[in-house]
CSV table of N, CA, C and O in Angstrom, one decimal:
chain,number,residue,atom,x,y,z
J,21,GLN,N,27.9,-23.6,-29.6
J,21,GLN,CA,27.9,-22.7,-30.8
J,21,GLN,C,26.4,-22.8,-31.4
J,21,GLN,O,26.0,-23.8,-31.8
J,22,VAL,N,25.8,-21.6,-31.4
J,22,VAL,CA,24.5,-21.5,-32.0
J,22,VAL,C,24.5,-21.6,-33.5
J,22,VAL,O,25.3,-20.9,-34.1
J,23,ARG,N,23.6,-22.4,-34.1
J,23,ARG,CA,23.6,-22.5,-35.5
J,23,ARG,C,22.2,-22.5,-36.0
J,23,ARG,O,21.3,-23.3,-35.5
J,24,LEU,N,21.9,-21.7,-37.0
J,24,LEU,CA,20.6,-21.7,-37.7
J,24,LEU,C,20.8,-22.0,-39.1
J,24,LEU,O,21.6,-21.3,-39.8
J,25,VAL,N,20.0,-22.9,-39.7
J,25,VAL,CA,20.2,-23.3,-41.1
J,25,VAL,C,18.8,-23.3,-41.8
J,25,VAL,O,17.9,-24.1,-41.4
J,26,GLU,N,18.7,-22.4,-42.7
J,26,GLU,CA,17.4,-22.3,-43.5
J,26,GLU,C,17.4,-23.2,-44.7
J,26,GLU,O,18.5,-23.6,-45.3
J,27,SER,N,16.2,-23.7,-45.1
J,27,SER,CA,16.1,-24.5,-46.3
J,27,SER,C,14.6,-24.3,-46.8
J,27,SER,O,13.8,-23.7,-46.1
J,28,GLY,N,14.4,-24.8,-48.0
J,28,GLY,CA,13.1,-24.8,-48.6
J,28,GLY,C,12.8,-23.7,-49.7
J,28,GLY,O,11.8,-23.7,-50.3
J,29,GLY,N,13.8,-22.9,-49.9
J,29,GLY,CA,13.6,-21.9,-50.9
J,29,GLY,C,13.7,-22.5,-52.3
J,29,GLY,O,14.0,-23.7,-52.5
J,30,GLY,N,13.3,-21.7,-53.3
J,30,GLY,CA,13.3,-22.2,-54.7
J,30,GLY,C,12.8,-21.2,-55.6
J,30,GLY,O,12.4,-20.0,-55.3
J,31,LEU,N,12.6,-21.6,-56.9
J,31,LEU,CA,12.0,-20.7,-57.9
J,31,LEU,C,10.6,-21.2,-58.2
J,31,LEU,O,10.4,-22.4,-58.6
J,32,VAL,N,9.7,-20.3,-58.0
J,32,VAL,CA,8.3,-20.6,-58.2
J,32,VAL,C,7.6,-19.5,-59.0
J,32,VAL,O,8.1,-18.5,-59.3
J,33,GLN,N,6.3,-19.8,-59.4
J,33,GLN,CA,5.5,-18.8,-60.2
J,33,GLN,C,4.6,-18.1,-59.2
J,33,GLN,O,4.3,-18.6,-58.1
J,34,ALA,N,4.2,-16.9,-59.6
J,34,ALA,CA,3.3,-16.1,-58.8
J,34,ALA,C,2.0,-17.0,-58.5
J,34,ALA,O,1.5,-17.6,-59.4
J,35,GLY,N,1.6,-16.9,-57.2
J,35,GLY,CA,0.4,-17.7,-56.8
J,35,GLY,C,0.8,-19.0,-56.2
J,35,GLY,O,-0.1,-19.6,-55.5
J,36,ASP,N,2.0,-19.5,-56.3
J,36,ASP,CA,2.4,-20.7,-55.8
J,36,ASP,C,2.7,-20.6,-54.3
J,36,ASP,O,2.7,-19.5,-53.7
J,37,SER,N,3.0,-21.7,-53.7
J,37,SER,CA,3.4,-21.8,-52.3
J,37,SER,C,4.7,-22.4,-52.0
J,37,SER,O,5.2,-23.2,-52.8
J,38,LEU,N,5.3,-22.0,-50.9
J,38,LEU,CA,6.6,-22.6,-50.4
J,38,LEU,C,6.5,-22.7,-48.9
J,38,LEU,O,5.9,-21.9,-48.3
J,39,ARG,N,7.2,-23.6,-48.4
J,39,ARG,CA,7.4,-23.8,-47.0
J,39,ARG,C,8.9,-23.8,-46.6
J,39,ARG,O,9.6,-24.7,-47.0
J,40,LEU,N,9.3,-22.7,-45.9
J,40,LEU,CA,10.6,-22.6,-45.5
J,40,LEU,C,10.8,-23.2,-44.1
J,40,LEU,O,9.9,-23.2,-43.3
J,41,SER,N,12.0,-23.8,-43.8
J,41,SER,CA,12.3,-24.3,-42.6
J,41,SER,C,13.6,-23.7,-42.0
J,41,SER,O,14.5,-23.3,-42.8
J,42,CYS,N,13.7,-23.6,-40.7
J,42,CYS,CA,14.9,-23.2,-40.1
J,42,CYS,C,15.2,-24.1,-38.9
J,42,CYS,O,14.5,-24.2,-37.9
J,43,ALA,N,16.3,-24.9,-39.1
J,43,ALA,CA,16.7,-25.9,-38.1
J,43,ALA,C,17.7,-25.2,-37.2
J,43,ALA,O,18.7,-24.6,-37.6
J,44,ALA,N,17.5,-25.3,-35.9
J,44,ALA,CA,18.4,-24.7,-34.9
J,44,ALA,C,19.1,-25.7,-34.1
J,44,ALA,O,18.6,-26.8,-33.8
J,45,SER,N,20.3,-25.3,-33.6
J,45,SER,CA,21.1,-26.2,-32.7
J,45,SER,C,21.9,-25.3,-31.9
J,45,SER,O,22.2,-24.1,-32.2
J,46,GLY,N,22.4,-25.8,-30.7
J,46,GLY,CA,23.3,-25.0,-29.9
J,46,GLY,C,22.5,-24.1,-28.9
J,46,GLY,O,23.2,-23.3,-28.3
J,47,LEU,N,21.2,-24.2,-28.9
J,47,LEU,CA,20.4,-23.3,-28.0
J,47,LEU,C,19.2,-24.1,-27.5
J,47,LEU,O,18.8,-25.1,-28.1
J,48,THR,N,18.6,-23.6,-26.5
J,48,THR,CA,17.3,-24.1,-26.0
J,48,THR,C,16.2,-23.4,-26.9
J,48,THR,O,15.7,-22.3,-26.5
J,49,PHE,N,15.9,-24.0,-28.0
J,49,PHE,CA,15.1,-23.4,-29.0
J,49,PHE,C,13.8,-22.9,-28.5
J,49,PHE,O,13.4,-21.7,-28.9
J,50,ARG,N,13.1,-23.6,-27.6
J,50,ARG,CA,11.8,-23.1,-27.2
J,50,ARG,C,11.8,-21.9,-26.3
J,50,ARG,O,10.8,-21.3,-26.1
J,51,ASN,N,13.0,-21.4,-25.8
J,51,ASN,CA,13.1,-20.2,-25.0
J,51,ASN,C,13.4,-19.0,-25.8
J,51,ASN,O,13.4,-17.9,-25.2
J,52,TYR,N,13.6,-19.1,-27.1
J,52,TYR,CA,14.0,-17.9,-27.9
J,52,TYR,C,12.9,-17.4,-28.8
J,52,TYR,O,12.2,-18.2,-29.5
J,53,PRO,N,12.7,-16.1,-28.8
J,53,PRO,CA,11.9,-15.5,-29.9
J,53,PRO,C,12.6,-15.8,-31.2
J,53,PRO,O,13.8,-15.6,-31.4
J,54,ILE,N,11.9,-16.3,-32.2
J,54,ILE,CA,12.5,-16.6,-33.5
J,54,ILE,C,11.7,-15.9,-34.6
J,54,ILE,O,10.5,-15.8,-34.5
J,55,ALA,N,12.4,-15.4,-35.6
J,55,ALA,CA,11.8,-14.5,-36.6
J,55,ALA,C,12.3,-14.8,-38.0
J,55,ALA,O,13.4,-15.4,-38.1
J,56,TRP,N,11.6,-14.4,-39.0
J,56,TRP,CA,12.0,-14.5,-40.3
J,56,TRP,C,12.2,-13.0,-40.8
J,56,TRP,O,11.3,-12.2,-40.6
J,57,PHE,N,13.3,-12.8,-41.5
J,57,PHE,CA,13.6,-11.6,-42.2
J,57,PHE,C,13.9,-11.9,-43.7
J,57,PHE,O,14.1,-13.0,-44.0
J,58,ARG,N,13.8,-10.9,-44.5
J,58,ARG,CA,14.2,-11.1,-45.9
J,58,ARG,C,14.9,-9.9,-46.4
J,58,ARG,O,14.8,-8.8,-46.0
J,59,GLN,N,15.7,-10.1,-47.5
J,59,GLN,CA,16.4,-9.0,-48.1
J,59,GLN,C,16.5,-9.2,-49.6
J,59,GLN,O,17.0,-10.2,-50.1
J,60,ALA,N,15.9,-8.3,-50.3
J,60,ALA,CA,15.9,-8.3,-51.8
J,60,ALA,C,17.2,-7.6,-52.3
J,60,ALA,O,17.8,-6.7,-51.5
J,61,PRO,N,17.6,-7.8,-53.5
J,61,PRO,CA,18.8,-7.2,-54.0
J,61,PRO,C,18.7,-5.7,-54.0
J,61,PRO,O,17.7,-5.1,-54.4
J,62,GLY,N,19.7,-5.0,-53.5
J,62,GLY,CA,19.7,-3.6,-53.4
J,62,GLY,C,18.9,-2.9,-52.3
J,62,GLY,O,18.8,-1.7,-52.3
J,63,LYS,N,18.2,-3.7,-51.5
J,63,LYS,CA,17.4,-3.2,-50.4
J,63,LYS,C,17.9,-3.7,-49.1
J,63,LYS,O,18.6,-4.6,-48.9
J,64,GLU,N,17.4,-3.0,-48.0
J,64,GLU,CA,17.7,-3.4,-46.7
J,64,GLU,C,17.0,-4.6,-46.2
J,64,GLU,O,15.9,-4.9,-46.7
J,65,ARG,N,17.5,-5.3,-45.3
J,65,ARG,CA,16.9,-6.4,-44.7
J,65,ARG,C,15.6,-5.9,-43.9
J,65,ARG,O,15.7,-5.0,-43.2
J,66,GLU,N,14.5,-6.7,-44.1
J,66,GLU,CA,13.3,-6.2,-43.5
J,66,GLU,C,12.6,-7.4,-42.7
J,66,GLU,O,12.8,-8.6,-43.1
J,67,PHE,N,11.8,-7.0,-41.7
J,67,PHE,CA,11.1,-8.0,-40.9
J,67,PHE,C,10.0,-8.6,-41.7
J,67,PHE,O,9.3,-7.9,-42.4
J,68,VAL,N,9.8,-9.9,-41.5
J,68,VAL,CA,8.7,-10.6,-42.1
J,68,VAL,C,7.7,-11.2,-41.1
J,68,VAL,O,6.5,-10.9,-41.2
J,69,ALA,N,8.2,-12.0,-40.2
J,69,ALA,CA,7.3,-12.7,-39.3
J,69,ALA,C,8.0,-13.1,-38.0
J,69,ALA,O,9.2,-13.3,-38.0
J,70,LEU,N,7.3,-13.2,-36.9
J,70,LEU,CA,7.9,-13.5,-35.6
J,70,LEU,C,7.0,-14.5,-34.8
J,70,LEU,O,5.8,-14.3,-34.8
J,71,SER,N,7.6,-15.4,-34.1
J,71,SER,CA,6.9,-16.2,-33.1
J,71,SER,C,7.7,-16.0,-31.8
J,71,SER,O,8.9,-16.1,-31.7
J,72,ASN,N,6.9,-15.7,-30.7
J,72,ASN,CA,7.6,-15.6,-29.4
J,72,ASN,C,8.0,-16.9,-28.9
J,72,ASN,O,7.8,-18.0,-29.5
J,73,TRP,N,8.6,-16.9,-27.7
J,73,TRP,CA,9.3,-18.1,-27.2
J,73,TRP,C,8.5,-19.3,-27.0
J,73,TRP,O,9.0,-20.5,-27.0
J,74,ILE,N,7.2,-19.2,-26.7
J,74,ILE,CA,6.3,-20.3,-26.5
J,74,ILE,C,5.3,-20.5,-27.7
J,74,ILE,O,4.4,-21.3,-27.6
J,75,GLY,N,5.4,-19.6,-28.7
J,75,GLY,CA,4.5,-19.7,-29.8
J,75,GLY,C,3.1,-19.3,-29.6
J,75,GLY,O,2.2,-19.6,-30.4
J,76,SER,N,2.9,-18.5,-28.5
J,76,SER,CA,1.6,-18.0,-28.2
J,76,SER,C,1.2,-16.7,-28.8
J,76,SER,O,0.1,-16.3,-28.8
J,77,SER,N,2.2,-16.0,-29.4
J,77,SER,CA,2.0,-14.7,-30.0
J,77,SER,C,2.8,-14.6,-31.3
J,77,SER,O,4.0,-15.1,-31.4
J,78,ARG,N,2.2,-14.1,-32.3
J,78,ARG,CA,2.8,-14.0,-33.6
J,78,ARG,C,2.6,-12.6,-34.2
J,78,ARG,O,1.7,-11.9,-33.9
J,79,ASN,N,3.6,-12.2,-35.0
J,79,ASN,CA,3.6,-10.8,-35.6
J,79,ASN,C,4.0,-10.9,-37.0
J,79,ASN,O,5.0,-11.7,-37.3
J,80,TYR,N,3.3,-10.2,-37.9
J,80,TYR,CA,3.6,-10.2,-39.3
J,80,TYR,C,3.8,-8.8,-39.9
J,80,TYR,O,3.1,-7.9,-39.4
J,81,ALA,N,4.6,-8.7,-40.9
J,81,ALA,CA,4.7,-7.5,-41.6
J,81,ALA,C,3.4,-7.3,-42.4
J,81,ALA,O,2.8,-8.3,-42.8
J,82,ASP,N,3.0,-6.1,-42.6
J,82,ASP,CA,1.7,-5.8,-43.3
J,82,ASP,C,1.7,-6.4,-44.7
J,82,ASP,O,0.7,-6.8,-45.2
J,83,SER,N,2.9,-6.5,-45.4
J,83,SER,CA,3.0,-6.9,-46.7
J,83,SER,C,2.7,-8.4,-46.9
J,83,SER,O,2.4,-8.9,-48.0
J,84,VAL,N,2.8,-9.2,-45.8
J,84,VAL,CA,2.6,-10.6,-45.8
J,84,VAL,C,1.4,-11.1,-45.0
J,84,VAL,O,1.1,-12.3,-45.1
J,85,LYS,N,0.7,-10.3,-44.3
J,85,LYS,CA,-0.5,-10.7,-43.5
J,85,LYS,C,-1.5,-11.3,-44.4
J,85,LYS,O,-1.8,-10.8,-45.5
J,86,GLY,N,-2.0,-12.5,-43.9
J,86,GLY,CA,-3.0,-13.2,-44.7
J,86,GLY,C,-2.5,-14.2,-45.7
J,86,GLY,O,-3.2,-15.0,-46.3
J,87,ARG,N,-1.2,-14.1,-46.0
J,87,ARG,CA,-0.5,-15.0,-46.9
J,87,ARG,C,0.5,-15.9,-46.3
J,87,ARG,O,0.7,-17.0,-46.7
J,88,PHE,N,1.2,-15.4,-45.3
J,88,PHE,CA,2.3,-16.1,-44.7
J,88,PHE,C,1.9,-16.5,-43.3
J,88,PHE,O,1.2,-15.8,-42.6
J,89,THR,N,2.4,-17.7,-42.9
J,89,THR,CA,2.1,-18.2,-41.5
J,89,THR,C,3.4,-18.7,-40.9
J,89,THR,O,4.0,-19.6,-41.5
J,90,ILE,N,3.7,-18.2,-39.7
J,90,ILE,CA,4.9,-18.6,-39.0
J,90,ILE,C,4.5,-19.7,-37.9
J,90,ILE,O,3.4,-19.5,-37.3
J,91,SER,N,5.3,-20.7,-37.8
J,91,SER,CA,5.0,-21.7,-36.7
J,91,SER,C,6.3,-22.3,-36.3
J,91,SER,O,7.4,-22.1,-36.9
J,92,ARG,N,6.3,-22.9,-35.1
J,92,ARG,CA,7.5,-23.5,-34.6
J,92,ARG,C,7.2,-24.9,-34.0
J,92,ARG,O,6.2,-25.1,-33.3
J,93,ASP,N,8.1,-25.8,-34.1
J,93,ASP,CA,8.0,-27.1,-33.5
J,93,ASP,C,9.2,-27.2,-32.6
J,93,ASP,O,10.3,-27.5,-33.0
J,94,ASN,N,8.9,-26.9,-31.3
J,94,ASN,CA,10.0,-26.9,-30.3
J,94,ASN,C,10.7,-28.3,-30.1
J,94,ASN,O,11.8,-28.4,-29.8
J,95,ALA,N,9.9,-29.3,-30.2
J,95,ALA,CA,10.4,-30.7,-30.1
J,95,ALA,C,11.4,-31.0,-31.1
J,95,ALA,O,12.4,-31.8,-30.9
J,96,LYS,N,11.3,-30.4,-32.3
J,96,LYS,CA,12.2,-30.6,-33.4
J,96,LYS,C,13.2,-29.5,-33.6
J,96,LYS,O,14.0,-29.5,-34.6
J,97,ASN,N,13.1,-28.5,-32.8
J,97,ASN,CA,14.0,-27.3,-32.9
J,97,ASN,C,14.0,-26.7,-34.3
J,97,ASN,O,15.0,-26.4,-34.9
J,98,THR,N,12.8,-26.5,-34.8
J,98,THR,CA,12.6,-26.1,-36.1
J,98,THR,C,11.5,-25.0,-36.2
J,98,THR,O,10.5,-25.1,-35.6
J,99,LEU,N,11.8,-24.0,-37.0
J,99,LEU,CA,10.9,-22.9,-37.3
J,99,LEU,C,10.5,-23.0,-38.7
J,99,LEU,O,11.3,-23.4,-39.6
J,100,TYR,N,9.2,-22.7,-39.0
J,100,TYR,CA,8.7,-22.8,-40.3
J,100,TYR,C,8.0,-21.5,-40.8
J,100,TYR,O,7.6,-20.6,-40.0
J,101,LEU,N,8.0,-21.3,-42.1
J,101,LEU,CA,7.3,-20.1,-42.7
J,101,LEU,C,6.5,-20.7,-43.9
J,101,LEU,O,7.1,-21.0,-44.9
J,102,GLN,N,5.2,-20.8,-43.7
J,102,GLN,CA,4.4,-21.2,-44.9
J,102,GLN,C,4.0,-20.0,-45.7
J,102,GLN,O,3.4,-19.1,-45.1
J,103,MET,N,4.4,-20.0,-46.9
J,103,MET,CA,4.2,-18.8,-47.8
J,103,MET,C,3.2,-19.2,-48.9
J,103,MET,O,3.5,-20.1,-49.7
J,104,ASN,N,2.0,-18.6,-48.9
J,104,ASN,CA,1.0,-18.8,-49.9
J,104,ASN,C,0.8,-17.6,-50.8
J,104,ASN,O,1.1,-16.5,-50.4
J,105,ILE,N,0.2,-17.8,-51.9
J,105,ILE,CA,-0.1,-16.7,-52.9
J,105,ILE,C,1.2,-15.8,-53.1
J,105,ILE,O,1.1,-14.6,-52.9
J,106,LEU,N,2.3,-16.4,-53.4
J,106,LEU,CA,3.5,-15.7,-53.5
J,106,LEU,C,3.4,-14.7,-54.7
J,106,LEU,O,2.8,-15.0,-55.7
J,107,LYS,N,4.1,-13.6,-54.5
J,107,LYS,CA,4.2,-12.5,-55.5
J,107,LYS,C,5.6,-12.3,-55.9
J,107,LYS,O,6.5,-12.6,-55.1
J,108,PRO,N,5.8,-11.7,-57.0
J,108,PRO,CA,7.2,-11.3,-57.4
J,108,PRO,C,7.9,-10.5,-56.4
J,108,PRO,O,9.1,-10.6,-56.2
J,109,ASP,N,7.2,-9.6,-55.7
J,109,ASP,CA,7.8,-8.8,-54.7
J,109,ASP,C,8.3,-9.5,-53.5
J,109,ASP,O,9.0,-9.0,-52.6
J,110,ASP,N,7.9,-10.8,-53.4
J,110,ASP,CA,8.4,-11.7,-52.3
J,110,ASP,C,9.8,-12.2,-52.6
J,110,ASP,O,10.4,-12.8,-51.7
J,111,THR,N,10.3,-12.0,-53.8
J,111,THR,CA,11.6,-12.5,-54.1
J,111,THR,C,12.7,-11.8,-53.2
J,111,THR,O,12.8,-10.6,-53.2
J,112,ALA,N,13.4,-12.7,-52.6
J,112,ALA,CA,14.4,-12.2,-51.6
J,112,ALA,C,15.2,-13.4,-51.0
J,112,ALA,O,14.8,-14.6,-51.2
J,113,VAL,N,16.3,-13.1,-50.3
J,113,VAL,CA,16.9,-14.1,-49.5
J,113,VAL,C,16.2,-14.1,-48.1
J,113,VAL,O,16.1,-13.0,-47.5
J,114,TYR,N,15.7,-15.2,-47.7
J,114,TYR,CA,15.0,-15.3,-46.4
J,114,TYR,C,15.9,-15.8,-45.3
J,114,TYR,O,16.6,-16.8,-45.5
J,115,TYR,N,16.0,-15.1,-44.2
J,115,TYR,CA,16.8,-15.5,-43.1
J,115,TYR,C,16.0,-15.7,-41.8
J,115,TYR,O,15.0,-15.0,-41.6
J,116,CYS,N,16.4,-16.7,-41.0
J,116,CYS,CA,15.8,-16.8,-39.7
J,116,CYS,C,16.8,-16.3,-38.7
J,116,CYS,O,18.0,-16.2,-38.9
J,117,ALA,N,16.2,-15.8,-37.6
J,117,ALA,CA,17.0,-15.2,-36.5
J,117,ALA,C,16.5,-15.5,-35.2
J,117,ALA,O,15.3,-15.7,-35.0
J,118,ALA,N,17.3,-15.6,-34.2
J,118,ALA,CA,16.9,-15.8,-32.8
J,118,ALA,C,17.5,-14.7,-31.9
J,118,ALA,O,18.6,-14.2,-32.1
J,119,SER,N,16.7,-14.3,-30.9
J,119,SER,CA,17.1,-13.3,-30.0
J,119,SER,C,17.5,-13.9,-28.6
J,119,SER,O,16.6,-14.3,-27.9
J,120,PHE,N,18.7,-13.8,-28.3
J,120,PHE,CA,19.2,-14.3,-27.0
J,120,PHE,C,18.7,-13.3,-25.9
J,120,PHE,O,18.3,-13.7,-24.8
J,121,ARG,N,18.8,-12.0,-26.1
J,121,ARG,CA,18.5,-11.0,-25.1
J,121,ARG,C,17.1,-11.1,-24.6
J,121,ARG,O,16.8,-10.6,-23.5
J,122,TYR,N,16.2,-11.6,-25.5
J,122,TYR,CA,14.8,-11.7,-25.1
J,122,TYR,C,14.3,-13.1,-24.9
J,122,TYR,O,13.1,-13.4,-25.0
J,123,ALA,N,15.2,-14.0,-24.6
J,123,ALA,CA,14.9,-15.3,-24.3
J,123,ALA,C,13.9,-15.4,-23.1
J,123,ALA,O,14.1,-14.7,-22.1
J,124,SER,N,12.9,-16.2,-23.2
J,124,SER,CA,11.9,-16.4,-22.1
J,124,SER,C,11.1,-15.1,-21.8
J,124,SER,O,10.4,-15.0,-20.8
J,125,SER,N,11.2,-14.1,-22.7
J,125,SER,CA,10.4,-12.9,-22.6
J,125,SER,C,9.2,-12.9,-23.5
J,125,SER,O,9.2,-13.5,-24.5
J,126,SER,N,8.2,-12.1,-23.0
J,126,SER,CA,7.0,-12.0,-23.8
J,126,SER,C,7.1,-10.9,-24.9
J,126,SER,O,6.3,-10.8,-25.8
J,127,TYR,N,8.2,-10.1,-24.8
J,127,TYR,CA,8.4,-9.1,-25.8
J,127,TYR,C,8.6,-9.7,-27.1
J,127,TYR,O,9.3,-10.7,-27.3
J,128,GLN,N,8.1,-9.0,-28.2
J,128,GLN,CA,8.3,-9.5,-29.5
J,128,GLN,C,9.2,-8.5,-30.3
J,128,GLN,O,8.7,-7.5,-30.9
J,129,PRO,N,10.5,-8.9,-30.4
J,129,PRO,CA,11.4,-8.0,-31.1
J,129,PRO,C,11.2,-8.1,-32.7
J,129,PRO,O,11.0,-9.2,-33.2
J,130,THR,N,11.2,-7.0,-33.3
J,130,THR,CA,11.0,-6.9,-34.8
J,130,THR,C,12.1,-6.1,-35.5
J,130,THR,O,12.0,-6.0,-36.7
J,131,ARG,N,13.1,-5.7,-34.7
J,131,ARG,CA,14.2,-4.9,-35.3
J,131,ARG,C,15.4,-5.8,-35.5
J,131,ARG,O,15.7,-6.7,-34.7
J,132,ILE,N,16.2,-5.5,-36.5
J,132,ILE,CA,17.4,-6.3,-36.8
J,132,ILE,C,18.4,-6.3,-35.6
J,132,ILE,O,18.9,-7.3,-35.3
J,133,TYR,N,18.5,-5.1,-35.0
J,133,TYR,CA,19.5,-5.0,-33.9
J,133,TYR,C,19.1,-5.8,-32.7
J,133,TYR,O,19.9,-5.9,-31.8
J,134,GLU,N,17.9,-6.2,-32.6
J,134,GLU,CA,17.4,-6.9,-31.4
J,134,GLU,C,17.7,-8.4,-31.5
J,134,GLU,O,17.4,-9.2,-30.5
J,135,TYR,N,18.2,-8.9,-32.6
J,135,TYR,CA,18.5,-10.3,-32.8
J,135,TYR,C,20.0,-10.6,-32.7
J,135,TYR,O,20.8,-9.8,-33.2
J,136,ASP,N,20.4,-11.7,-32.2
J,136,ASP,CA,21.7,-12.1,-31.9
J,136,ASP,C,22.3,-13.2,-32.8
J,136,ASP,O,23.5,-13.2,-33.1
J,137,TYR,N,21.5,-14.1,-33.3
J,137,TYR,CA,21.9,-15.2,-34.1
J,137,TYR,C,21.2,-15.2,-35.4
J,137,TYR,O,19.9,-15.0,-35.5
J,138,TRP,N,21.9,-15.5,-36.5
J,138,TRP,CA,21.3,-15.4,-37.8
J,138,TRP,C,21.8,-16.7,-38.6
J,138,TRP,O,22.9,-17.1,-38.5
J,139,GLY,N,20.9,-17.1,-39.5
J,139,GLY,CA,21.2,-18.1,-40.5
J,139,GLY,C,21.9,-17.5,-41.7
J,139,GLY,O,22.0,-16.3,-41.8
J,140,GLN,N,22.2,-18.3,-42.6
J,140,GLN,CA,22.9,-17.9,-43.9
J,140,GLN,C,21.9,-17.5,-45.0
J,140,GLN,O,22.3,-17.0,-46.0
J,141,GLY,N,20.7,-17.9,-44.8
J,141,GLY,CA,19.6,-17.5,-45.8
J,141,GLY,C,19.3,-18.6,-46.8
J,141,GLY,O,20.1,-19.4,-47.1
J,142,THR,N,18.1,-18.5,-47.3
J,142,THR,CA,17.7,-19.3,-48.4
J,142,THR,C,17.0,-18.5,-49.5
J,142,THR,O,16.2,-17.6,-49.1
J,143,GLN,N,17.3,-18.7,-50.7
J,143,GLN,CA,16.8,-17.9,-51.8
J,143,GLN,C,15.3,-18.3,-52.2
J,143,GLN,O,15.1,-19.4,-52.5
J,144,VAL,N,14.5,-17.3,-52.3
J,144,VAL,CA,13.1,-17.4,-52.8
J,144,VAL,C,13.0,-16.5,-54.0
J,144,VAL,O,13.2,-15.3,-53.9
J,145,SER,N,12.6,-17.1,-55.2
J,145,SER,CA,12.4,-16.3,-56.4
J,145,SER,C,11.1,-16.6,-57.0
J,145,SER,O,10.7,-17.8,-57.2
J,146,VAL,N,10.3,-15.6,-57.2
J,146,VAL,CA,8.9,-15.7,-57.7
J,146,VAL,C,8.8,-15.0,-59.0
J,146,VAL,O,9.0,-13.8,-59.1
J,147,SER,N,8.5,-15.7,-60.1
J,147,SER,CA,8.3,-15.1,-61.4
J,147,SER,C,6.8,-14.9,-61.7
J,147,SER,O,5.9,-15.5,-61.1
J,148,SER,N,6.6,-13.9,-62.6
J,148,SER,CA,5.2,-13.6,-62.9
J,148,SER,C,4.7,-14.3,-64.2
J,148,SER,O,3.6,-14.3,-64.5
C-alpha cells in the first residue's frame, strides 16, 4: 500500500520560510517522479514543483521560481519543499504526489491526471 504523508506546514508571516516534508512508504521511492501541488480555497489544485526519479531534473511553476526549491532524499524516502520569501498568495493546502506510470522515466509530469498517489496535504497559511 503506497502512502505519502506531508508535514511541516504552519502559520507564518510574509517573507518567512517553511520547509515541507513528504514521507513515502510502500514504493521504491527513488524510481518515481515526485511533485508538489497546492490548492487554495475555492481554486483548482495547481502544480508547484517536480523532481524526476533520480533528482537530476526539476521543474517549477512560474509563480514560485526563485523562491521554492524541491529536493529528495532517496535514502530516507522523503521529498522536501523549501519555501522562502513566502507571500499571502502561497496560502494553500500543499500535497505531494507520485507518478507510477512514469516510474524510471525521464519525462516530467506536471498535470494532476498524470499522478497516481497522493498525500492528504499540509496547510500553509501566510499572513501579511
